PDB file of C-alpha atoms in Angstrom:
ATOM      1  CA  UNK C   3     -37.063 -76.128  17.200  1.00  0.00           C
ATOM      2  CA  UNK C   4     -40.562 -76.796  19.058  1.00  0.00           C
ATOM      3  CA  UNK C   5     -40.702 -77.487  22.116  1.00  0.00           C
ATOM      4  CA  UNK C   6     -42.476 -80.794  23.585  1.00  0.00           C
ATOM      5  CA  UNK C   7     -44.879 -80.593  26.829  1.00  0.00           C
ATOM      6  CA  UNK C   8     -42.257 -82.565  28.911  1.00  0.00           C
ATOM      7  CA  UNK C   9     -39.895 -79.976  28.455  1.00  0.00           C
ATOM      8  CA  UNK C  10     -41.830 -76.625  28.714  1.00  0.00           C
ATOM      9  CA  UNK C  11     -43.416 -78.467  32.138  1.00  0.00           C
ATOM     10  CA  UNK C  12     -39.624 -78.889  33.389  1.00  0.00           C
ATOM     11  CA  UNK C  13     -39.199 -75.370  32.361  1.00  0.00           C
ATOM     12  CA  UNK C  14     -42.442 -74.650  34.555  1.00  0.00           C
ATOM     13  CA  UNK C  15     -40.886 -75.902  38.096  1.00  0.00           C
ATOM     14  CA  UNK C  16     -37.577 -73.802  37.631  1.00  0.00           C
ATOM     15  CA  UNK C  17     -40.051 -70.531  36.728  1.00  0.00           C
ATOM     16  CA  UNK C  18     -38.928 -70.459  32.815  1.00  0.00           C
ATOM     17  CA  UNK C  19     -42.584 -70.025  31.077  1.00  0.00           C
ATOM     18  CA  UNK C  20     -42.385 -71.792  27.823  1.00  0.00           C
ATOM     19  CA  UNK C  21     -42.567 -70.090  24.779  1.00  0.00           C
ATOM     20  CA  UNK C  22     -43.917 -71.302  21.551  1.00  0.00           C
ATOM     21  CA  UNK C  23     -43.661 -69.436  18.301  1.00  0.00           C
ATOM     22  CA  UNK C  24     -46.702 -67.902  16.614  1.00  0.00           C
ATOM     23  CA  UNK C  25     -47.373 -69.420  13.290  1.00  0.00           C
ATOM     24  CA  UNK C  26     -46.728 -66.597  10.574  1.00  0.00           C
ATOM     25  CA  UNK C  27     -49.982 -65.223   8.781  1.00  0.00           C
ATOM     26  CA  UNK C  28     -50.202 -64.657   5.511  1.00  0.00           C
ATOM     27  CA  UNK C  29     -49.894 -60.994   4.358  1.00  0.00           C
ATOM     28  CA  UNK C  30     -53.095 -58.936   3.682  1.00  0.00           C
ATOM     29  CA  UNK C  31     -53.885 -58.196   0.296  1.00  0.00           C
ATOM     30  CA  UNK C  32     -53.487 -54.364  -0.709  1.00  0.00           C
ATOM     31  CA  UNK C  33     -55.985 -52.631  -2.496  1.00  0.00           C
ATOM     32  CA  UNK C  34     -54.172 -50.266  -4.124  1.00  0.00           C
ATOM     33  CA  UNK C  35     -57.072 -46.545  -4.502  1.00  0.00           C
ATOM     34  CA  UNK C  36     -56.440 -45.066  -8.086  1.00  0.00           C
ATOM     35  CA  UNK C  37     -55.136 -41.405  -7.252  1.00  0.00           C
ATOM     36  CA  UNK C  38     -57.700 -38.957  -7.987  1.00  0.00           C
ATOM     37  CA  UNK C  39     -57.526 -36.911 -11.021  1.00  0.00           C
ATOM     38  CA  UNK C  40     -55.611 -33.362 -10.288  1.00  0.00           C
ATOM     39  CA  UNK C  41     -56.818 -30.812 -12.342  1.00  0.00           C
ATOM     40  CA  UNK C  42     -54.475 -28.993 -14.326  1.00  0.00           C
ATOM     41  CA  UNK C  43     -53.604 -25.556 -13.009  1.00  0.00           C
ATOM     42  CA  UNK C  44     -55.713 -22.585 -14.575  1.00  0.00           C
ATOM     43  CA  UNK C  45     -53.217 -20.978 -17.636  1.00  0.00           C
ATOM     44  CA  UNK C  46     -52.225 -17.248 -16.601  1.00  0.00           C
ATOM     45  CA  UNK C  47     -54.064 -14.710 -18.810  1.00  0.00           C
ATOM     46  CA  UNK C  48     -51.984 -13.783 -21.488  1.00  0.00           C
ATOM     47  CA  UNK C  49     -51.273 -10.011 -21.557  1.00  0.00           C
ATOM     48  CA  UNK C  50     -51.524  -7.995 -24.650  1.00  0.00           C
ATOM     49  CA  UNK C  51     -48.252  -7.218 -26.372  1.00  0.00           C
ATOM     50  CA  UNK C  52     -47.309  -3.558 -27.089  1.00  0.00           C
ATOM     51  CA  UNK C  53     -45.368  -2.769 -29.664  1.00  0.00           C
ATOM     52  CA  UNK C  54     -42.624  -0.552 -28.705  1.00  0.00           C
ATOM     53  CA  UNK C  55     -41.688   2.377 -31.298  1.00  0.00           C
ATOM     54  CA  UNK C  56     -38.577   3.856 -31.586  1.00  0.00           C
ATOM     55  CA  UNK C  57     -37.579   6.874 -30.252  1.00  0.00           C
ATOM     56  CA  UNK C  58     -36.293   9.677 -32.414  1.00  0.00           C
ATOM     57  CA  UNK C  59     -32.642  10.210 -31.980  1.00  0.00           C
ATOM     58  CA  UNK C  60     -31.063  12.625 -30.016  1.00  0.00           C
ATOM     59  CA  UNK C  61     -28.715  15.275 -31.451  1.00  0.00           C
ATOM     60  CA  UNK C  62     -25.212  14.801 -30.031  1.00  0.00           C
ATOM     61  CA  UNK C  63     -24.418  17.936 -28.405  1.00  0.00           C
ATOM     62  CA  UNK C  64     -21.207  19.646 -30.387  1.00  0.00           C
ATOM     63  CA  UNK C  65     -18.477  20.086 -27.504  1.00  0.00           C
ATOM     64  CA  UNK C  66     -16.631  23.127 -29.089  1.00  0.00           C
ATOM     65  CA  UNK C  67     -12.689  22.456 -29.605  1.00  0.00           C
ATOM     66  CA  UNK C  68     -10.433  23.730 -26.509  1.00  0.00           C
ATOM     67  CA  UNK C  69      -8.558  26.318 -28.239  1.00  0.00           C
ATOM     68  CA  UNK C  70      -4.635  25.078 -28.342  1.00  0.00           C
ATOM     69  CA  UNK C  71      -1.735  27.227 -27.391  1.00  0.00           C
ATOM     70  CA  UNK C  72      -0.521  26.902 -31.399  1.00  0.00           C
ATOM     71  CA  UNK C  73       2.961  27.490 -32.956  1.00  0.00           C
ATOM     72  CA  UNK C  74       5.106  29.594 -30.848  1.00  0.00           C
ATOM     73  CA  UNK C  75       8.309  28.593 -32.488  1.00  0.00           C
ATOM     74  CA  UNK C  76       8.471  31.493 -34.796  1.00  0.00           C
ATOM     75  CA  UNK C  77       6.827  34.046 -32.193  1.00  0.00           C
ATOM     76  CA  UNK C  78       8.658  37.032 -30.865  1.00  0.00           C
ATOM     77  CA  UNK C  79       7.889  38.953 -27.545  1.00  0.00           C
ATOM     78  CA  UNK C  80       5.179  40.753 -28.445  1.00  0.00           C
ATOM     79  CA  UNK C  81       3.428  37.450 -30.335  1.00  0.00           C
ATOM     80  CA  UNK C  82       4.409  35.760 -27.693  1.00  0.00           C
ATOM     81  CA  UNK C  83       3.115  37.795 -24.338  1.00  0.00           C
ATOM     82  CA  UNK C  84      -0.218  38.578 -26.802  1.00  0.00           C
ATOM     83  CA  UNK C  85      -0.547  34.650 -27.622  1.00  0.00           C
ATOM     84  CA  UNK C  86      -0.231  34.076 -23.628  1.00  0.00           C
ATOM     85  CA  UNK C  87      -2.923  37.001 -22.672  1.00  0.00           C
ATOM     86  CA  UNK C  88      -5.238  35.475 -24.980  1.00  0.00           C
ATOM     87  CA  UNK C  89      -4.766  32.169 -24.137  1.00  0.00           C
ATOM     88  CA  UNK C  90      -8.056  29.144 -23.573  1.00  0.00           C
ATOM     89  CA  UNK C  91      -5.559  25.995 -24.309  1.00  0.00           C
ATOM     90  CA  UNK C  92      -6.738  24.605 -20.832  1.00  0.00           C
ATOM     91  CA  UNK C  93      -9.565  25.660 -18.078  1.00  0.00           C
ATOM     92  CA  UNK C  94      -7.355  27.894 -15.938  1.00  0.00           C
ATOM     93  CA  UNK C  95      -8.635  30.651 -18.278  1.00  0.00           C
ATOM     94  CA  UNK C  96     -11.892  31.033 -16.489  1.00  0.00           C
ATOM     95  CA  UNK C  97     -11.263  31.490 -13.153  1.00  0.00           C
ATOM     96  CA  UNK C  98      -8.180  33.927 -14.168  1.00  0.00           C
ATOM     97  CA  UNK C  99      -7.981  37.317 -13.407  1.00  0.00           C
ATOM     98  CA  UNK C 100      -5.075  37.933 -15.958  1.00  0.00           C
ATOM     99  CA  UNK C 101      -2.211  36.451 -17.445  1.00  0.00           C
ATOM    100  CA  UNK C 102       1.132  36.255 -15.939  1.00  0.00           C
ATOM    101  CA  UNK C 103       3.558  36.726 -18.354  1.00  0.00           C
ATOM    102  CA  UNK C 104       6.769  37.007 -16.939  1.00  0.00           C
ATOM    103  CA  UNK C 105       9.196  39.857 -15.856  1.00  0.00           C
ATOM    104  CA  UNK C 106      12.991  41.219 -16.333  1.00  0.00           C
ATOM    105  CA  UNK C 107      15.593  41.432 -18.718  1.00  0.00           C
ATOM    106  CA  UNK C 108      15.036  39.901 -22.318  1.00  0.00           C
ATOM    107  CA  UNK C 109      18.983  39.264 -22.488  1.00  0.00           C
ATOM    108  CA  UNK C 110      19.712  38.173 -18.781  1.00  0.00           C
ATOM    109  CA  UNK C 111      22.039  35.905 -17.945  1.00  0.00           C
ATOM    110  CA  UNK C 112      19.933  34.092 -15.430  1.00  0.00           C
ATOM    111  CA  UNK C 113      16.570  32.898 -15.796  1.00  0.00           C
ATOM    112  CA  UNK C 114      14.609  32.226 -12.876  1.00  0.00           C
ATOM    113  CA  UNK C 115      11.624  29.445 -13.209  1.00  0.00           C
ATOM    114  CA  UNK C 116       9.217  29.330 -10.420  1.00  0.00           C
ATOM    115  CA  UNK C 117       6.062  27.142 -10.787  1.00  0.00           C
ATOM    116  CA  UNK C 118       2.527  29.066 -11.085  1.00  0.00           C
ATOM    117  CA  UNK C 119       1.475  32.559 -10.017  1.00  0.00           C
ATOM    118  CA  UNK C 120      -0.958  32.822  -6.467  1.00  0.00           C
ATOM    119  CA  UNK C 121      -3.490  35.472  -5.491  1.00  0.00           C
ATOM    120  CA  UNK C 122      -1.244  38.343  -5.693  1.00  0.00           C
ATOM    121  CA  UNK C 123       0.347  37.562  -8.863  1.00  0.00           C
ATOM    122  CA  UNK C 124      -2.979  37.339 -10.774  1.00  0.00           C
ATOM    123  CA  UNK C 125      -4.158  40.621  -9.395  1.00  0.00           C
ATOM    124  CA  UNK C 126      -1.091  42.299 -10.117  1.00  0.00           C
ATOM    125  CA  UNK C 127      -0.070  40.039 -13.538  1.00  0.00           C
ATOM    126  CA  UNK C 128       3.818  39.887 -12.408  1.00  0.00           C
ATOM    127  CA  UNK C 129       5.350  36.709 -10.704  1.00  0.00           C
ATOM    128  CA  UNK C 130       6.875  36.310  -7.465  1.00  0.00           C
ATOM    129  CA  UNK C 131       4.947  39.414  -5.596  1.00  0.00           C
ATOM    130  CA  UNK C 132       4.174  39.629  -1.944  1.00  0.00           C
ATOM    131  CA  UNK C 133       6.392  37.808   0.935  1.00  0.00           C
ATOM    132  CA  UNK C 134       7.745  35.407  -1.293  1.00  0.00           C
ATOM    133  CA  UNK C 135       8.596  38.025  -3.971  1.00  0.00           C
ATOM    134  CA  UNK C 136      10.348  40.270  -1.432  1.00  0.00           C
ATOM    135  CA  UNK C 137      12.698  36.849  -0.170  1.00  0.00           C
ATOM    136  CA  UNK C 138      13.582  36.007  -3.685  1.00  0.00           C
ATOM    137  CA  UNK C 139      14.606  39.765  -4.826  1.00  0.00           C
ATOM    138  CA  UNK C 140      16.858  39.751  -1.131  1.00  0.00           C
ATOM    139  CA  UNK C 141      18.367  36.639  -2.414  1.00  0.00           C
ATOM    140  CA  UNK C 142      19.185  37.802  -5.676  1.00  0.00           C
ATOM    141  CA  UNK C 143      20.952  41.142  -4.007  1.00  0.00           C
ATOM    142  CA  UNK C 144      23.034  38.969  -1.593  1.00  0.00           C
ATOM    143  CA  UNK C 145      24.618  37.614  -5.473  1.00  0.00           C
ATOM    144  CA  UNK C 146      24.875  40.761  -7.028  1.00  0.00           C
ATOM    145  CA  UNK C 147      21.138  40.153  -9.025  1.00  0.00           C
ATOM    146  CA  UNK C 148      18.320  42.410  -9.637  1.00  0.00           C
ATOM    147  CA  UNK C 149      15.325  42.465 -11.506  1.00  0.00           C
ATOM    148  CA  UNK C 150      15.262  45.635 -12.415  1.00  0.00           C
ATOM    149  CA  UNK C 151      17.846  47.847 -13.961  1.00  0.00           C
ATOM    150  CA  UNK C 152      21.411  48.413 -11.595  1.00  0.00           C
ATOM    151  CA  UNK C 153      21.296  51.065  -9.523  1.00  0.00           C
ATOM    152  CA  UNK C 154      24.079  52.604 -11.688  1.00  0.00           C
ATOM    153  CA  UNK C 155      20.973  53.050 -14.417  1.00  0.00           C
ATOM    154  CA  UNK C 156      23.337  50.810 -16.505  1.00  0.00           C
ATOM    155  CA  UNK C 157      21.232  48.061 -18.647  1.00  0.00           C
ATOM    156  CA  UNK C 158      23.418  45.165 -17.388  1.00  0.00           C
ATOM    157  CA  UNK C 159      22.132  41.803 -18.311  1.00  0.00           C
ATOM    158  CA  UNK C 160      24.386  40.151 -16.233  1.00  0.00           C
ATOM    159  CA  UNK C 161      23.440  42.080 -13.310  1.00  0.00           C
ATOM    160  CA  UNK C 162      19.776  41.276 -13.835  1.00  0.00           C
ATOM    161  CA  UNK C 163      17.576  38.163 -14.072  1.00  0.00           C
ATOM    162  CA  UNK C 164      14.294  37.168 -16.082  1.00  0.00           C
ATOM    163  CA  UNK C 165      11.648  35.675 -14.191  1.00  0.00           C
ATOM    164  CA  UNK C 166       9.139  33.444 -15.730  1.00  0.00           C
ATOM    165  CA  UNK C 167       6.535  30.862 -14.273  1.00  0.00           C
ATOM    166  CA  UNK C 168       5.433  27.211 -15.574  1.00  0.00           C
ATOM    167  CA  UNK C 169       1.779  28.090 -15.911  1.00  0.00           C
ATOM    168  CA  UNK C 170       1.038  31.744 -16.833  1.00  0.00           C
ATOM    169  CA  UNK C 171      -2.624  31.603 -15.174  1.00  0.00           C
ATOM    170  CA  UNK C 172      -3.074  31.155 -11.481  1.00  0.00           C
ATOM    171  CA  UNK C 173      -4.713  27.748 -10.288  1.00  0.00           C
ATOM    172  CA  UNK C 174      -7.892  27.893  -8.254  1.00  0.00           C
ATOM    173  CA  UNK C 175      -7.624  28.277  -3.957  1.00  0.00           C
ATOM    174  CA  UNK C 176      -3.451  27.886  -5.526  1.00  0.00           C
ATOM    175  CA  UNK C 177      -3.648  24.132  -5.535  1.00  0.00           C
ATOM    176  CA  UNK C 178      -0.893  22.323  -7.541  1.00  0.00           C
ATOM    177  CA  UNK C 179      -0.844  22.492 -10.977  1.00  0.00           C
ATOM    178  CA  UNK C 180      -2.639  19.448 -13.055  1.00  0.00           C
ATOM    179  CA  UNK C 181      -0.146  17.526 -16.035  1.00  0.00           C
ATOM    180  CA  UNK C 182      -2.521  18.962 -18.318  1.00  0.00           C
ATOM    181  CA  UNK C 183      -2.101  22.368 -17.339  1.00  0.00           C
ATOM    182  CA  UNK C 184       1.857  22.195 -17.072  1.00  0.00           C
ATOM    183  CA  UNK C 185       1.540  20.559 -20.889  1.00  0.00           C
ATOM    184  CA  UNK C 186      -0.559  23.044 -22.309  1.00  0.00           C
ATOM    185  CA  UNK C 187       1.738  25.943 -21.212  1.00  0.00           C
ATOM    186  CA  UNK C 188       4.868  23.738 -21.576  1.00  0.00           C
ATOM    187  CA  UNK C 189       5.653  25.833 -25.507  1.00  0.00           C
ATOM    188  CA  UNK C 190       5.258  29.484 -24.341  1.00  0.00           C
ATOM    189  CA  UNK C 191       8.181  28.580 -21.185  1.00  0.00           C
ATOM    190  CA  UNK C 192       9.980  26.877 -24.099  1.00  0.00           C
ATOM    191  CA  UNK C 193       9.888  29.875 -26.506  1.00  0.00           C
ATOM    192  CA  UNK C 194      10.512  32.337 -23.598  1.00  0.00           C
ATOM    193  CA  UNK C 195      13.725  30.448 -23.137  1.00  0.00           C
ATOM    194  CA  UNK C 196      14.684  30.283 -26.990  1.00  0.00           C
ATOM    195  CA  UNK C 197      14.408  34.301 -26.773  1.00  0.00           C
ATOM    196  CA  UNK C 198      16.357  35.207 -23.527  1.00  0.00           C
ATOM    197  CA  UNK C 199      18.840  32.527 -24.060  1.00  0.00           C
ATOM    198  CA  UNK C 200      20.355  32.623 -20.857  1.00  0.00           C
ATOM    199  CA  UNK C 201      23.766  31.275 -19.002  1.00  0.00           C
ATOM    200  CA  UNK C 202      22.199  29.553 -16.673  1.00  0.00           C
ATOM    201  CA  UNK C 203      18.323  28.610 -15.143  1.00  0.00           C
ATOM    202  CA  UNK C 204      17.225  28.347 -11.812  1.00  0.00           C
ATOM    203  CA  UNK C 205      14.943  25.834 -11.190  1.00  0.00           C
ATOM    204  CA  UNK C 206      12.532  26.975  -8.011  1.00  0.00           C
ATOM    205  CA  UNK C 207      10.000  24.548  -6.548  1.00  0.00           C
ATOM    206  CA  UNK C 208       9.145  21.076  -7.082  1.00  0.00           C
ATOM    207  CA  UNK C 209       6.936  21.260 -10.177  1.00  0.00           C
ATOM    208  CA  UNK C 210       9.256  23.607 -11.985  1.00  0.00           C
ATOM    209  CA  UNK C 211      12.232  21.428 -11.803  1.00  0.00           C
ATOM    210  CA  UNK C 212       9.700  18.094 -12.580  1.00  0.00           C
ATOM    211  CA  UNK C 213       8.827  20.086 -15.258  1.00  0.00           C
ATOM    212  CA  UNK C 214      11.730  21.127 -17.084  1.00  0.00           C
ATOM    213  CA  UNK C 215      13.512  18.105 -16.652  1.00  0.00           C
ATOM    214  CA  UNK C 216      11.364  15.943 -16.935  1.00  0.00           C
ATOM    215  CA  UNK C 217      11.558  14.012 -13.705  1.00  0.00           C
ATOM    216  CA  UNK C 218      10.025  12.618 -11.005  1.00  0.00           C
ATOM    217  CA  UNK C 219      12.720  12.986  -8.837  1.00  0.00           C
ATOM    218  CA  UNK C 220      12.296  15.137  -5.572  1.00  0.00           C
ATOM    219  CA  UNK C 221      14.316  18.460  -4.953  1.00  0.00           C
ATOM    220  CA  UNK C 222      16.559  17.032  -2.682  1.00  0.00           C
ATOM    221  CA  UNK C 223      18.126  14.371  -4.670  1.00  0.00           C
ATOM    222  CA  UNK C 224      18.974  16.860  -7.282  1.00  0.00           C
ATOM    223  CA  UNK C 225      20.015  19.326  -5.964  1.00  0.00           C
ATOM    224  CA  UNK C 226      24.290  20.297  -6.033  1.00  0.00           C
ATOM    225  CA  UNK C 227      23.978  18.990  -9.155  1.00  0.00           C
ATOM    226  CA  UNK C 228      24.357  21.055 -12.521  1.00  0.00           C
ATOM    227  CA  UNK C 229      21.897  19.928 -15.347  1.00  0.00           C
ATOM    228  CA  UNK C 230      20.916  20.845 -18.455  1.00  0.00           C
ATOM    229  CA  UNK C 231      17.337  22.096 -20.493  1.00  0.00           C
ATOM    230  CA  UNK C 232      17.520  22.939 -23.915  1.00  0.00           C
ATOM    231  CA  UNK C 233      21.401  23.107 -23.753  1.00  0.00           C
ATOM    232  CA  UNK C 234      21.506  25.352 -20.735  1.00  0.00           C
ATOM    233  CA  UNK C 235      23.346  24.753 -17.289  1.00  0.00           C
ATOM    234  CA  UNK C 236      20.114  24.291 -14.802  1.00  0.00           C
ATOM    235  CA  UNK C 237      20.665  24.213 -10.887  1.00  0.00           C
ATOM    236  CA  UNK C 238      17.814  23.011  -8.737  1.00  0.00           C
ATOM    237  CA  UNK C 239      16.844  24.990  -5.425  1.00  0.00           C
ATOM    238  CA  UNK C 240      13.534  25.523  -3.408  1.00  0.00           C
ATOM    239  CA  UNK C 241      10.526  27.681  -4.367  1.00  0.00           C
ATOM    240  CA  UNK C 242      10.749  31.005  -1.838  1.00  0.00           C
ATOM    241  CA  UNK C 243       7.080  30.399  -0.916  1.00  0.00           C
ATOM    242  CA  UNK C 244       8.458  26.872   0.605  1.00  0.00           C
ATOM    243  CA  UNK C 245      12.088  28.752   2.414  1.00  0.00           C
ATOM    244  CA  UNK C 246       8.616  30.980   4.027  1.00  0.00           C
ATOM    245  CA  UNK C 247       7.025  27.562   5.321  1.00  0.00           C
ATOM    246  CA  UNK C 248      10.290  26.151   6.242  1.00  0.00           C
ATOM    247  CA  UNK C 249      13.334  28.753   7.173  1.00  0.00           C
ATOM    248  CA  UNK C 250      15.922  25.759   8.282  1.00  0.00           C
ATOM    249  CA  UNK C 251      16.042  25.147   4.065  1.00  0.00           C
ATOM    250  CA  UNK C 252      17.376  28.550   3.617  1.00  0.00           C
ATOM    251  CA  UNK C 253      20.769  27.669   4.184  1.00  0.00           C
ATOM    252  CA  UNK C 254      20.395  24.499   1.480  1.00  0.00           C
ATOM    253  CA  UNK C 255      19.075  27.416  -0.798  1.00  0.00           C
ATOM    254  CA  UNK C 256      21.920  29.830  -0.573  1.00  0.00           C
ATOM    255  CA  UNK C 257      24.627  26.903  -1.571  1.00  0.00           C
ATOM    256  CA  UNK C 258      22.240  26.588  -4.668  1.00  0.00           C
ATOM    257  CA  UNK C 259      22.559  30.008  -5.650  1.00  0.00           C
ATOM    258  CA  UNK C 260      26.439  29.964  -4.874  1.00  0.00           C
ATOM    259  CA  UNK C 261      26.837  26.909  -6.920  1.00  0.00           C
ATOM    260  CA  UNK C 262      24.472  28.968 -10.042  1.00  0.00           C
ATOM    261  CA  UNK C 263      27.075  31.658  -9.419  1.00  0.00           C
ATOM    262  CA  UNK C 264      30.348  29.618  -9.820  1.00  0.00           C
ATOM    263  CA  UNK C 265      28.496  27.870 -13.209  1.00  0.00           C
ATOM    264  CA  UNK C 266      28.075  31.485 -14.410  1.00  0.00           C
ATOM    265  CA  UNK C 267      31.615  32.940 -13.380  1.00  0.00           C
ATOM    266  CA  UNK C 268      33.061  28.904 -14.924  1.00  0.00           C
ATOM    267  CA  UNK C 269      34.133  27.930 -11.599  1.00  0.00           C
ATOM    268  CA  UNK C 270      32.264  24.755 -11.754  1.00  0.00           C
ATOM    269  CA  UNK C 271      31.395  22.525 -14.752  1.00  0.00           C
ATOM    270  CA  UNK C 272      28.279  23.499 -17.035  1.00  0.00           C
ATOM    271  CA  UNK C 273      27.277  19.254 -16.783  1.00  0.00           C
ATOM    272  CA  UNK C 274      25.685  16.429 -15.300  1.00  0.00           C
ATOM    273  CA  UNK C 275      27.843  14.734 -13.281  1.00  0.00           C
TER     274      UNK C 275
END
């Protein structure tokens, strides 16, 4: 709406200044500049292309065959203890001094199992020497046992044990033995059973009892229990080198050699519960 004069003079006295709209203007025209041509960017230099030839191929080395421990089902003792000395089956042979075989009467009525031989038993090539050696024969005289002949001279094998070990080649710095190494010996322990066919074997030490029967089960939930390998009454106990470490278990260990005892004389049954 425009205002007349009359009005924007009354709007004067009371101090309102008038206002009166400014009259749009037409827009400008726009020139609009052509861009400038951009020059296209320079093309990278093209490098020369080498032509790759083939290498000759390599040889592939020959890894020679890891000599196996081999029948043993037919072998007798002298095979046998000749196919242990000369065994490679697994790399415990390097760092061997010798072979431990095993020790005692061919025909006893107990077989001991311990797990693998340590310093002294490689030097000397007979298991359970030293400190533990000297507990385990002082157990087997509180039961009657020996491993040697009676002191009567008399070739008892029920007076005297056969002691044998898992692996027959010490481990390095006596660490446990690897699932390799306990396979690869696994057929000589076999056969050495098959040939003393004992009454009864004592299990000593975790990986002997894992071993034979084929558990993972720890000592302490089988032990008091009578099991079987092969046919034969087993009974589970500790490894002497362990009763060294930890005396309290000697007691535990004793019960285990009076239940083996009470199997042997038939006092208590030859089977798993």
């Amino acid at each position: 709406m425009r205002w007349t004069e009359r009005q924007c003079a009354l709007l004067g006295e009371i101090g309102i200044k008038g206002w009166w709209p400014t009259p749009p203007q037409a827009p400008r025209a726009v020139i609009a500049t052509p861009p400038s041509p951009v020059a296209p960017p320079p093309r990278p230099k093209e490098k020369p292309i080498t032509v790759l030839r083939p290498e000759p191929a390599q040889p592939v080395p020959i890894i020679p065959p890891v000599v196996a421990a081999g029948p043993t089902a037919t072998l007798d003792w002298p095979a046998l203890r000749a196919a242990v000395a000369g065994c490679q089956a697994c790399s415990l042979c390097e760092s061997r001094t010798q072979t431990v075989f095993g020790t005692g009467h061919e025909q006893a009525h107990w077989m001991l199992v311990g797990e693998a031989p340590g310093e002294q038993e490689d030097r000397q090539g007979e298991p359970f020497v030293g400190k533990a050696g000297q507990l385990l024969d002082n157990m087997l005289f509180a039961v009657g046992l020996g491993r040697g002949p009676s002191p009567q001279g008399r070739d008892d094998p029920a007076r005297q044990v056969y002691i044998a070990n898992v692996l027959k080649c010490r481990p390095p710095q006596n660490r446990n033995p690897l699932p390799e190494e306990v396979l690869r010996c696994e057929p000589y322990l076999k056969r050495q059973v098959e040939l003393v066919r004992p009454r009864l074997i004592l299990a000593m030490g975790r990986f002997a009892v894992q071993s034979l029967l084929q558990t993972q089960e720890p000592i302490g939930r089988l032990r008091g229990r009578v099991h079987r390998y092969q046919g034969v009454p087993l009974v589970v106990t500790y490894h002497p080198a362990y009763l060294l470490r930890n005396p309290i278990d000697k007691a535990k260990a004793w019960e285990d050699l009076c239940l083996a005892r009470n199997v042997i004389l038939g006092h208590q049954p030859s089977h798993h519960p």
